[in-house]
Short mmCIF file of C-alpha atoms in Angstrom, two decimals:
data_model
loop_
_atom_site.label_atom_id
_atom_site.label_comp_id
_atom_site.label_asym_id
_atom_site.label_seq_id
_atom_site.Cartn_x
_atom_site.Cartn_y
_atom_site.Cartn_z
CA UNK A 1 64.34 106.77 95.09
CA UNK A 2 63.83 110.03 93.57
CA UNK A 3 66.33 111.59 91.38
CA UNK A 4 69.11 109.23 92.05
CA UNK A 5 71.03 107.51 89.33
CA UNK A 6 70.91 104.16 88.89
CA UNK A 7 72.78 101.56 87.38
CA UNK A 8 72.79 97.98 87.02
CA UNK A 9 76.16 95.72 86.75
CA UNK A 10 77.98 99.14 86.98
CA UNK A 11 81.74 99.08 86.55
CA UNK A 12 83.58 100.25 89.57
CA UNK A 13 86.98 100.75 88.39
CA UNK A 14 86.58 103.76 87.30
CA UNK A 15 85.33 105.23 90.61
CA UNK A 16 88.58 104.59 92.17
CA UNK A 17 92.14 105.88 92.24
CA UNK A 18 93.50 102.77 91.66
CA UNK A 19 91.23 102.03 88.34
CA UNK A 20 91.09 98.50 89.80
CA UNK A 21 87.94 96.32 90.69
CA UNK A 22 84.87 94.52 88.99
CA UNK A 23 81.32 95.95 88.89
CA UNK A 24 78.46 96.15 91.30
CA UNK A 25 75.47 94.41 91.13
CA UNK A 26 73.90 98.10 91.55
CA UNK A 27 75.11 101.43 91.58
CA UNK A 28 73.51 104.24 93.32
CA UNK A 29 74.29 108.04 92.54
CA UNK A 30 73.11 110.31 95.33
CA UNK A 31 73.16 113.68 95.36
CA UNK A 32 71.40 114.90 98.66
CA UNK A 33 71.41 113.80 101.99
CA UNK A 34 67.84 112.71 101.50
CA UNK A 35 68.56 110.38 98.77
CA UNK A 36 71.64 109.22 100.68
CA UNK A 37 69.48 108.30 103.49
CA UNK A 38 67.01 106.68 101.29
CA UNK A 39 69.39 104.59 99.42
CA UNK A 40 70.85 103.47 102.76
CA UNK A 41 67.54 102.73 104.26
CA UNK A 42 66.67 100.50 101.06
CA UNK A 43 69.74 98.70 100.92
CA UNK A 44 69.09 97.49 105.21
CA UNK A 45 65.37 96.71 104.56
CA UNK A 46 66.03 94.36 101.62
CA UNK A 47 68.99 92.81 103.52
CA UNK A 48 71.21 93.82 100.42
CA UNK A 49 75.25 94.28 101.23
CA UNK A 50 76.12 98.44 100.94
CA UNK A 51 79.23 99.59 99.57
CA UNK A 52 79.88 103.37 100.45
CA UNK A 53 82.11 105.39 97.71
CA UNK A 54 83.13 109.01 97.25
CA UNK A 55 86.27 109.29 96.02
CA UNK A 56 87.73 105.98 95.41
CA UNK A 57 91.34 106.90 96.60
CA UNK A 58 91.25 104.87 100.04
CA UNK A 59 89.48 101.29 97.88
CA UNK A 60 90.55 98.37 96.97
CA UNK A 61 87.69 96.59 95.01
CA UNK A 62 88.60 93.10 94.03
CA UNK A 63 88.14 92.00 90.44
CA UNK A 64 85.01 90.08 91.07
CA UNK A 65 82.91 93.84 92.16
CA UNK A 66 80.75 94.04 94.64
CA UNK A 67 77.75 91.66 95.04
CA UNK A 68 75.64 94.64 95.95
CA UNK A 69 74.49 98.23 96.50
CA UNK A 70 77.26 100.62 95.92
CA UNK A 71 76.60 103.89 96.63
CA UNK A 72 78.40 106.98 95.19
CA UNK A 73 78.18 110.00 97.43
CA UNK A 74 77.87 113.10 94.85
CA UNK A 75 76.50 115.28 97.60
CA UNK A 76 77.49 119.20 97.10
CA UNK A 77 77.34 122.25 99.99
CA UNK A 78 79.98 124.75 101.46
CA UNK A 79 78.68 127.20 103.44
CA UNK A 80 81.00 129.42 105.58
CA UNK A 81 80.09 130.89 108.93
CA UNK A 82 82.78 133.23 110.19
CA UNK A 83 85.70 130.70 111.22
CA UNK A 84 82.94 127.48 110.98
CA UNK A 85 82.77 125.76 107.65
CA UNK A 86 80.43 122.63 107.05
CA UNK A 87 80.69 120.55 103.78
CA UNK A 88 78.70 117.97 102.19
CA UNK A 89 80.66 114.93 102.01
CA UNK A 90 80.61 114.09 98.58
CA UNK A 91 82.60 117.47 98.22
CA UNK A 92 85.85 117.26 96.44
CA UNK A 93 88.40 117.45 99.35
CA UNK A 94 91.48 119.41 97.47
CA UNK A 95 88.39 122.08 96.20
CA UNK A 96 87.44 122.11 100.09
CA UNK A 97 91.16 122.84 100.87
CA UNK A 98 91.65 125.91 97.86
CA UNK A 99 88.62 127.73 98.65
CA UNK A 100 89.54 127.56 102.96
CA UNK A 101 92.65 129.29 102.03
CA UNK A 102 90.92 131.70 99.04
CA UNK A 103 88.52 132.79 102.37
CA UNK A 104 91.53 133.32 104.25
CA UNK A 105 91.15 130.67 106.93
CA UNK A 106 93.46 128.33 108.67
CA UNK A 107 93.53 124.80 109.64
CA UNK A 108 93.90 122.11 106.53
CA UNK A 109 95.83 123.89 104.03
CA UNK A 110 98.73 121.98 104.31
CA UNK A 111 96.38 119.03 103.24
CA UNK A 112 96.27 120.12 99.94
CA UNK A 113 96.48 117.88 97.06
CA UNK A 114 94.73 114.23 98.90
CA UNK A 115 92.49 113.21 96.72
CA UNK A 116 88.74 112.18 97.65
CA UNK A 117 85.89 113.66 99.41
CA UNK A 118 85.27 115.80 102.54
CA UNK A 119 83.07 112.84 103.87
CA UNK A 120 86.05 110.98 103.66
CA UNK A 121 88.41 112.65 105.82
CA UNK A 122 86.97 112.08 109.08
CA UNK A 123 86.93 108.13 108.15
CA UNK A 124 90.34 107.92 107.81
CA UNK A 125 91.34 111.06 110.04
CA UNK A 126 92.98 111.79 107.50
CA UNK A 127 96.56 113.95 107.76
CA UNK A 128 99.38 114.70 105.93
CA UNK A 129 102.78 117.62 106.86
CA UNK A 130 101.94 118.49 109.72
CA UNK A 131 98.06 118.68 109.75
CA UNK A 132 94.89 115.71 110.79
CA UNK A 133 91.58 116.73 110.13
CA UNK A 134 90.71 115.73 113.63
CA UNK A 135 92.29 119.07 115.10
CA UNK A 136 90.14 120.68 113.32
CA UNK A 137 86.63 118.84 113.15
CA UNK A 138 84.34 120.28 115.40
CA UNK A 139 81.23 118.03 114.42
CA UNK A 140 80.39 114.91 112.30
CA UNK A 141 76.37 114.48 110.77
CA UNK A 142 76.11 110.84 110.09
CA UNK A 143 73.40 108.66 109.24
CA UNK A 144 73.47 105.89 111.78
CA UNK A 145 72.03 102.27 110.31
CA UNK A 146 72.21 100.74 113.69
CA UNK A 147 69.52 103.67 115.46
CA UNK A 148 68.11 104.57 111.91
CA UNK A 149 68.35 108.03 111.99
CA UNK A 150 70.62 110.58 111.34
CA UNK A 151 73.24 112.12 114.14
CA UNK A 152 75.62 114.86 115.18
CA UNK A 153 78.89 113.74 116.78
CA UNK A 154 80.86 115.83 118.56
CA UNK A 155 84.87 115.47 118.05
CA UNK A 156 85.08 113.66 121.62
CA UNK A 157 82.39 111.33 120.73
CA UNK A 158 84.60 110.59 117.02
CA UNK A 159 87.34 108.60 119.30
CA UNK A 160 90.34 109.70 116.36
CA UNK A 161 93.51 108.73 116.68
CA UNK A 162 96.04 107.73 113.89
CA UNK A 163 94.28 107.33 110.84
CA UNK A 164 91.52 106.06 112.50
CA UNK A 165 87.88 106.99 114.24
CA UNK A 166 84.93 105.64 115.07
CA UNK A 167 83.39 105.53 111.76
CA UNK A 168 86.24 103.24 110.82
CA UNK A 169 85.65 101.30 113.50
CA UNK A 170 82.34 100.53 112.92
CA UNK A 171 82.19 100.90 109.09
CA UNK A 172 78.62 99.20 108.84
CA UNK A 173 77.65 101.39 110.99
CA UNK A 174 77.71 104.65 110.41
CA UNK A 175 77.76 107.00 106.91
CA UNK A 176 79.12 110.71 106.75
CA UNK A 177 76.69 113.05 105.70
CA UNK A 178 78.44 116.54 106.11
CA UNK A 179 81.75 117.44 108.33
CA UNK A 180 81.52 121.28 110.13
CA UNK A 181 84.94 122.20 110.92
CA UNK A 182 86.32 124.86 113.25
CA UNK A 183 89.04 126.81 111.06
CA UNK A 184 91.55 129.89 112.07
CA UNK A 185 91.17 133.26 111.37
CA UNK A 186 95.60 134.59 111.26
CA UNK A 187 94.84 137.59 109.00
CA UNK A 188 96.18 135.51 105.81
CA UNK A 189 98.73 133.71 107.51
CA UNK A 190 98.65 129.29 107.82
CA UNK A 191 98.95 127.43 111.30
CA UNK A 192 101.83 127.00 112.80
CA UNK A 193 103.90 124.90 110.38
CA UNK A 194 104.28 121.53 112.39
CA UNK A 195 106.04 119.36 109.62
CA UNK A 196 109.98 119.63 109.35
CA UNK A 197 109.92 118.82 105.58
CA UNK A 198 107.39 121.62 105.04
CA UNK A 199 109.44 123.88 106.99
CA UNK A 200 112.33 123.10 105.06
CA UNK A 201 110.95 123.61 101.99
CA UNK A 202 109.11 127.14 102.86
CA UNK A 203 112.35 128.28 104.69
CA UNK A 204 111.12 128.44 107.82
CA UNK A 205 111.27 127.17 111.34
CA UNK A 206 108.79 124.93 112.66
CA UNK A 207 106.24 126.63 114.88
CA UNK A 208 106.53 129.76 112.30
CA UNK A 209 103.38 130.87 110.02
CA UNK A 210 103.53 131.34 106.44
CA UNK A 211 100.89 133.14 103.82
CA UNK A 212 98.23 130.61 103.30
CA UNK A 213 98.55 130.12 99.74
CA UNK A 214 102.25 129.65 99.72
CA UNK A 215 101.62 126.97 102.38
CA UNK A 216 99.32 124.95 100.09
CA UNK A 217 101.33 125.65 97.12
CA UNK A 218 104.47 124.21 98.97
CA UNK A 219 102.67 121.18 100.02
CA UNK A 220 101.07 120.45 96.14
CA UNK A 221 104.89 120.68 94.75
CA UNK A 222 105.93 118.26 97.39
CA UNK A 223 103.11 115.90 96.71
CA UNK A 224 103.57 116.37 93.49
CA UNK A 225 107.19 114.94 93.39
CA UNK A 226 106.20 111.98 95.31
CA UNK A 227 103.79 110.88 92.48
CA UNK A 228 100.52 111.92 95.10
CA UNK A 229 99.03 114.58 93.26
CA UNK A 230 96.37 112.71 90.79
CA UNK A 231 97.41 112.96 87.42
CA UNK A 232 95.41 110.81 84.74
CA UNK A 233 98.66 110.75 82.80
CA UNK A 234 101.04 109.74 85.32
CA UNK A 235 101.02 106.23 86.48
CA UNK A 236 102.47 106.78 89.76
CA UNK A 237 99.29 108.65 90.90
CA UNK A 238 97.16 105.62 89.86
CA UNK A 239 97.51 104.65 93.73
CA UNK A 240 95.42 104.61 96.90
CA UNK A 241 98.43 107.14 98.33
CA UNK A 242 100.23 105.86 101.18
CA UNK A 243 99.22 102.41 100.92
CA UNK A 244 100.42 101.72 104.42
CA UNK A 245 100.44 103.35 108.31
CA UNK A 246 103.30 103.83 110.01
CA UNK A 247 104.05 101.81 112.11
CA UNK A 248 103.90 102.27 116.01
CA UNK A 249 105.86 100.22 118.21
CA UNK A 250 105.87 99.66 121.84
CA UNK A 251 108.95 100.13 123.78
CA UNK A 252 110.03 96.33 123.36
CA UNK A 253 108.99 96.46 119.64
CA UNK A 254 111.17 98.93 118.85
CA UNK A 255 113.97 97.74 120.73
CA UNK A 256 113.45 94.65 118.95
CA UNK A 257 113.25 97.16 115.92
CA UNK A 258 116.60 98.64 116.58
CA UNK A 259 118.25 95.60 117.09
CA UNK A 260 117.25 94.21 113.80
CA UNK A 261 118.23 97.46 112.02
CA UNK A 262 121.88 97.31 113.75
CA UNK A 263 121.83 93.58 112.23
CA UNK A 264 121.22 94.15 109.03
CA UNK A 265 122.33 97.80 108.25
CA UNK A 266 125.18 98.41 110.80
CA UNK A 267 124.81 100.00 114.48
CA UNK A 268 125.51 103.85 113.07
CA UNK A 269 122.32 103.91 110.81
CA UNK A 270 119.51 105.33 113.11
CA UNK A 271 115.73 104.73 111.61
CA UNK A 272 113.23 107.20 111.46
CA UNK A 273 111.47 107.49 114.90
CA UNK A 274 108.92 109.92 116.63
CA UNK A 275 107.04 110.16 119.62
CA UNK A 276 103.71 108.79 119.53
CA UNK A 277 102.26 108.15 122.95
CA UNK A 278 103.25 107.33 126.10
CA UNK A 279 105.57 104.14 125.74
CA UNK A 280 105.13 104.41 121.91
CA UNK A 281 107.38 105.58 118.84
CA UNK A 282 106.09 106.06 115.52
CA UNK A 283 108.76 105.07 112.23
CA UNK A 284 108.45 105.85 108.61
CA UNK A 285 106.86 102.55 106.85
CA UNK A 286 108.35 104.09 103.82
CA UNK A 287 111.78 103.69 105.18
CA UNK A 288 111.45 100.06 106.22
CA UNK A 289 109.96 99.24 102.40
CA UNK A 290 112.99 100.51 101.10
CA UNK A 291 115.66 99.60 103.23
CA UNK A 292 113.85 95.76 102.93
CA UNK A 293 114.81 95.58 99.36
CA UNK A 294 111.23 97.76 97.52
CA UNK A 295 113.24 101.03 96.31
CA UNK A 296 111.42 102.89 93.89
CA UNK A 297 109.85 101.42 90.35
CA UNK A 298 110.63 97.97 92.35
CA UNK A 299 108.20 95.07 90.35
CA UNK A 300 108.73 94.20 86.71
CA UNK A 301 104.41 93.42 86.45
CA UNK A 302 101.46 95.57 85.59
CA UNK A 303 101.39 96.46 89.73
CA UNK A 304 104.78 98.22 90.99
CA UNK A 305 105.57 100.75 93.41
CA UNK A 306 105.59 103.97 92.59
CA UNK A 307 108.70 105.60 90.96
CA UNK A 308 108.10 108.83 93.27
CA UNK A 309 107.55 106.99 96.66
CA UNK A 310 107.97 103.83 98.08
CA UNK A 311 105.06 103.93 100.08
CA UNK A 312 102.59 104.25 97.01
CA UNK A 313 101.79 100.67 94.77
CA UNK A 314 100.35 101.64 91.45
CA UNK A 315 98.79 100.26 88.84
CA UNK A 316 100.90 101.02 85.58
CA UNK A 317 97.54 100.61 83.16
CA UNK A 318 96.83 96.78 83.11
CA UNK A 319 96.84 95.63 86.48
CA UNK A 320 94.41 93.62 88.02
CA UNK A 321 93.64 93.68 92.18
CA UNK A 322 95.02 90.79 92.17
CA UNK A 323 98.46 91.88 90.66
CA UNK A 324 98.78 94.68 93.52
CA UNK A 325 97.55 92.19 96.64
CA UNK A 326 100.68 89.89 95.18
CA UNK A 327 102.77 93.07 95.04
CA UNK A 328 101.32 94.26 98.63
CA UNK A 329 102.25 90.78 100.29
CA UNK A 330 105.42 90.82 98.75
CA UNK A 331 106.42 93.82 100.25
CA UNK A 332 104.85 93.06 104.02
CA UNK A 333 106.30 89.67 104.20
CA UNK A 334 109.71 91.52 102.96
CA UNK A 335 109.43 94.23 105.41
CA UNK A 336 108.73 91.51 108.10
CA UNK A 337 111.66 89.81 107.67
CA UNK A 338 113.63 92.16 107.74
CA UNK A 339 112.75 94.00 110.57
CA UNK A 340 109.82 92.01 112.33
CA UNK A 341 107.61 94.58 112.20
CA UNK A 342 104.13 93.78 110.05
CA UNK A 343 103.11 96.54 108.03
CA UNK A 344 99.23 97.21 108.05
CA UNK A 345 97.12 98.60 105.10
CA UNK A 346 95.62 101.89 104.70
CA UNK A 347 92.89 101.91 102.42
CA UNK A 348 89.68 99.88 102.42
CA UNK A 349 89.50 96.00 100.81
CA UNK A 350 86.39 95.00 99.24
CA UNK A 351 85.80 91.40 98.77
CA UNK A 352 89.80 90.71 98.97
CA UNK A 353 91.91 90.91 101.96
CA UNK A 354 96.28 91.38 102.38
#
């Protein structure tokens, strides 16, 4: 194995955002692609279960661990190419984000502030004011366990689509090696700014371009209020982030939807909606949490949502997994209810499920 690091009966909690989880039977500290590889190829010839981690801000580890391999991704690389940019994936995304806008390049600086790694972001397609990673993705190098060898995937080949993509699809199958993006040169100035809260707070219209760092800087200040900036001292940002999608509703969902909301907040109130699709509106599952009865600091246990954002559960210092999956059904079987819509969860369960 090399240089890697291992560990036996390694705590896990500590890997994660959420500081929740029991230990692994292994742990696995990889710092190149080859070792990567290697530790992956192991793990399939012995038959032993693999647990994939770089961040830790999209798991939920239940308290019993991982019977296992886990393997941390602490792969490093950032190499710059005119307007092309490829990154190891155990890169630190927000690092990935403040040196794109020191070069003066376009594309992801309004996701600033998520926490995790570049090898992450594809997984999730992840997105946030305005921005998905998957507009800007040209290629994906993976290791493929099913072929056993490593592959490039071009963005059609990635199928994304709301937080979601082919390697969550098929999460045994495939691991993120490095992500090679295809970035905008604007002299300075950010993409068009797509989000109406960003706009809002930069002053703007929507469609207009701002200086690149003021567009990242604007985006950290409004994560930060929302408690989704990490912060070891602030409990609100011991969290997975959103913990769930929003939701997107057929045509005779959300007229179902809008029905209920009449109900049980009056015909004038008008929920969140936007076009998602042919046929298809998106809403805010933040809005449903809280107009279900979860406002903000709701839970008098170790597990509560966040006092920023309804859409964040945190642990407040002593929680187990098992305190947020009570919180977590609490609030879908609320949210149900109330508006007969199911909420769905965003980040990764290990060895539990909603």
């Amino acid at each position: 194995m090399g240089r890697v690091q291992l560990l036996n009966d390694a705590p896990l909690a500590p890997l994660t955002t959420f500081r929740l989880g029991g230990p692994a039977t292994r742990l696995v500290t990889a710092t190149t692609d080859d070792e990567v590889v290697a530790a992956v190829r192991e793990a399939d010839a012995s038959g032993t279960p693999l647990l994939v981690i770089g961040g830790g801000s999209n798991l939920v580890i239940g308290d019993k661990g991982f019977e296992g391999t886990a393997l941390r991704i602490a792969t490093t690389g950032f190499s710059l190419d005119g307007t092309r940019l490829e990154v190891a994936a155990g890169e630190v995304w927000t690092d990935v984000v403040a040196r794109t806008v020191e070069a003066g390049l376009a594309g992801v600086e309004c996701l600033a502030g998520i926490p995790g790694s570049a090898g992450a972001t594809p997984i999730q397609n992840v997105g946030a004011y305005g921005q998905d990673v998957s507009a800007t993705i040209g290629e994906v190098v993976a290791y493929d366990r099913r072929a056993e060898e490593t592959v490039t995937l071009a963005n059609a080949e990635c199928a994304f689509s709301y937080r979601h993509s082919l390697f969550k699809e098929h999460p045994e199958r495939y691991v993120v090696l490095r992500v090679r993006f295809e970035l905008e040169d604007a002299g300075g100035m950010s993409a068009p700014i797509a989000y109406p809260e960003t706009a809002r707070a930069l002053g703007v219209e929507a469609g207009d371009r701002v200086p690149l760092a003021t567009a990242r800087e604007t985006v950290l200040r409004l994560r930060a209020g929302k408690g989704m900036v990490l912060d070891p001292e602030d409990h609100d940002t011991w969290s997975a982030g959103s913990f769930f999608t929003n939701p997107v509703l057929t045509a005779e969902q959300y007229a179902d939807f809008l029905a209920r909301v009449a109900g049980r907040l009056g015909p004038e109130v008008a929920p969140p909606a936007y076009p998602a699709g042919e046929g298809l509106t998106k809403t805010s599952a933040a809005w449903l949490i809280d107009k279900a009865g979860f406002t903000k600091g709701y839970g008098s246990g170790p597990a509560r949502i966040s006092t920023k954002h309804t859409l964040a559960l945190t642990n407040r210092g002593e929680a187990t997994t098992e305190d947020l999956l009570a919180l977590a059904r609490e609030v879908v079987a609320g949210v149900r209810d109330a508006f007969g819509i199911t909420l769905v969860n965003e980040p990764v369960t290990v060895g539990v499920q909603l």
